[in-house]
CSV table of C-alpha atoms in Angstrom, one decimal:
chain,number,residue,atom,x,y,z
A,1,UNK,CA,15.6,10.3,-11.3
A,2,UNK,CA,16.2,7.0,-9.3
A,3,UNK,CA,13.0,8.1,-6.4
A,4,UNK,CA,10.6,8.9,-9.6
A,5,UNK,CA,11.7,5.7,-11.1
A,6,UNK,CA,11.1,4.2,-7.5
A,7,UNK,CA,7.8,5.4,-7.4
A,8,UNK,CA,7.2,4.1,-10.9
A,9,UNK,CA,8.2,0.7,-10.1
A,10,UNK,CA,6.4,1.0,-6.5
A,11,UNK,CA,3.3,1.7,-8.6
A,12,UNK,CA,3.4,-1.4,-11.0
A,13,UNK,CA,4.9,-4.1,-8.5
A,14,UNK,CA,3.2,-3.1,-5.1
A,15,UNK,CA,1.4,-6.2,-5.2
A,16,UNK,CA,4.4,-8.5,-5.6
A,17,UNK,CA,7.1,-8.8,-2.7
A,18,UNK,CA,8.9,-6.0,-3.3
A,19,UNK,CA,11.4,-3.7,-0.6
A,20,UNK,CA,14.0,-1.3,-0.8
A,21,UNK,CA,16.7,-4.0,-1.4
A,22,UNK,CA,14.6,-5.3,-4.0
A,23,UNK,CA,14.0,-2.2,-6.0
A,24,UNK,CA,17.7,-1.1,-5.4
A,25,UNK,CA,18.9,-4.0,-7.2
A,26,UNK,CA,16.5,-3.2,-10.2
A,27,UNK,CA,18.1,0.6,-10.6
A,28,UNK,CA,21.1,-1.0,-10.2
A,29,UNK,CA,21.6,1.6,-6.8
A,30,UNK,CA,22.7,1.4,-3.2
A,31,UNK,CA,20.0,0.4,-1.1
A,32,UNK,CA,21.1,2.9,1.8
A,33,UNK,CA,21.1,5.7,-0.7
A,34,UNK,CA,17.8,4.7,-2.4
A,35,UNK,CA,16.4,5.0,0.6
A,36,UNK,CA,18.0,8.4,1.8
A,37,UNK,CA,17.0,10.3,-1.4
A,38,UNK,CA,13.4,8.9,-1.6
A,39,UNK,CA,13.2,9.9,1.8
A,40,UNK,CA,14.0,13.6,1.1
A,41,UNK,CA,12.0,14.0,-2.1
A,42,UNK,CA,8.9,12.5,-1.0
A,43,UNK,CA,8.7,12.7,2.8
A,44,UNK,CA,8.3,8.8,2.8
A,45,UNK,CA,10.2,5.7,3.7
A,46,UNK,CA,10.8,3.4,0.6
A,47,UNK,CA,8.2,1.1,3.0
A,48,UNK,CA,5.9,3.5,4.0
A,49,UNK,CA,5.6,4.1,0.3
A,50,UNK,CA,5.1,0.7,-0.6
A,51,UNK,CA,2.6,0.1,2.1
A,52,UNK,CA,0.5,3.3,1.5
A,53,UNK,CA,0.3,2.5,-2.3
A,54,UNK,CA,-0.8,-1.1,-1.6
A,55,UNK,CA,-3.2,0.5,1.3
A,56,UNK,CA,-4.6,2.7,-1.4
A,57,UNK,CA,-5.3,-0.5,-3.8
A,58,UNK,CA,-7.1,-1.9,-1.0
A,59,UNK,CA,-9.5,0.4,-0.1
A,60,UNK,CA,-10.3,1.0,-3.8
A,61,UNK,CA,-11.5,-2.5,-3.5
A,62,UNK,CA,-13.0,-2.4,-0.6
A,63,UNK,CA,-15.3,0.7,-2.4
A,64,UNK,CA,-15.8,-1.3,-5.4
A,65,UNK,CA,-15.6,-5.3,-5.6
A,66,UNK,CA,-17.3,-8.1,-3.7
A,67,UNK,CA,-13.8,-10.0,-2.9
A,68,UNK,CA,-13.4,-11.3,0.8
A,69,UNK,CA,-11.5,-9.3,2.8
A,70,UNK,CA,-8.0,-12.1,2.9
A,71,UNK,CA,-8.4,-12.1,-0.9
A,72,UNK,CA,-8.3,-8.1,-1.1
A,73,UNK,CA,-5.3,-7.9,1.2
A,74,UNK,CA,-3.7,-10.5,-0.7
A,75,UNK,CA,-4.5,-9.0,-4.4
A,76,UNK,CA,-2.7,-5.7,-2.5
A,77,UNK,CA,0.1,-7.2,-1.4
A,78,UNK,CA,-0.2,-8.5,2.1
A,79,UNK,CA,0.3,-11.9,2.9
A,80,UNK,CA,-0.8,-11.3,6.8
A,81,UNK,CA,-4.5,-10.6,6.9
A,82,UNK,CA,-3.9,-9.4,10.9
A,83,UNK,CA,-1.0,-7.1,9.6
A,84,UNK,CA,-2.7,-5.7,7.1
A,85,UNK,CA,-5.9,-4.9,9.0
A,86,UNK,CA,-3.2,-3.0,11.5
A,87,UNK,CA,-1.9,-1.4,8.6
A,88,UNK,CA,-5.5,-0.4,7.3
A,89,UNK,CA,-6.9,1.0,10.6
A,90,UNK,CA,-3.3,3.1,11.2
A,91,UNK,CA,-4.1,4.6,7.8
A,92,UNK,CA,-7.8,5.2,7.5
A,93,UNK,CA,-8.9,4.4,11.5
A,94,UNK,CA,-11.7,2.1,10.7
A,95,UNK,CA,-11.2,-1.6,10.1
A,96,UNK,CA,-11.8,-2.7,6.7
A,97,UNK,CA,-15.0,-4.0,7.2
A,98,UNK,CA,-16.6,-1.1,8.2
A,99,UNK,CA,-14.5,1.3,5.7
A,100,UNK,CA,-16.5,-1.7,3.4
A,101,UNK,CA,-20.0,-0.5,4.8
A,102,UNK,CA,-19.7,2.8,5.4
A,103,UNK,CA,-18.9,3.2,1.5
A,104,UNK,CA,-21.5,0.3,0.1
A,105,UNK,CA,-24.2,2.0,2.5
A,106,UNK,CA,-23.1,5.7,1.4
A,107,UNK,CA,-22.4,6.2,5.1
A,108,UNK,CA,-19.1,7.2,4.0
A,109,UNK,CA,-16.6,8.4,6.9
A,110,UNK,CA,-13.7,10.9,5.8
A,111,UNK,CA,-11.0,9.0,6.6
A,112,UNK,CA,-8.7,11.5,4.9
């Protein structure tokens, strides 16, 4: 019950600053075991969670809105624009820029 209710409260507050610590303290958990469970039931770390959900949100904007780059990797959650283009190439190898173009100019690259 407490990784579902993780991954609920990963889904709603990915874009604020949010951790394992964090969302331990909010299902009123140990942080150490939080982590250890979601670990197991989802093949994820509580962070690598957090990151690929905001990763997702990002590239969804990317497809779809006009917003800078910096203002789509703040709305997701990152307040490092380098870290987060590391993040985005680790996830979907192309920067965000051209994941941007490939999808505008239906050039689309299967990143997947």
């Amino acid at each position: 019950i407490a990784v579902a209710r993780a991954q609920e409260e990963i889904k709603l507050h990915f874009a604020e600053p949010i951790s394992r610590a964090t969302l331990s303290r909010k299902l009123h958990c140990n942080a150490d075991y939080l982590g250890r469970i979601f670990l197991i039931s989802s093949g994820l770390t509580v962070t690598a969670a957090i990151n690929r959900t905001r990763l997702e949100y990002a590239a969804k904007l990317l497809r779809g809105s006009t917003d800078s780059i910096k203002e789509i990797a703040r709305f997701a959650g990152f307040n490092d624009l380098s870290n987060f283009r590391r993040r985005f190439y680790d996830r979907y190898a192309v920067t965000p820029h051209v994941y941007r173009a490939s999808h505008r100019f239906g050039l689309h690259v299967n990143t997947e």
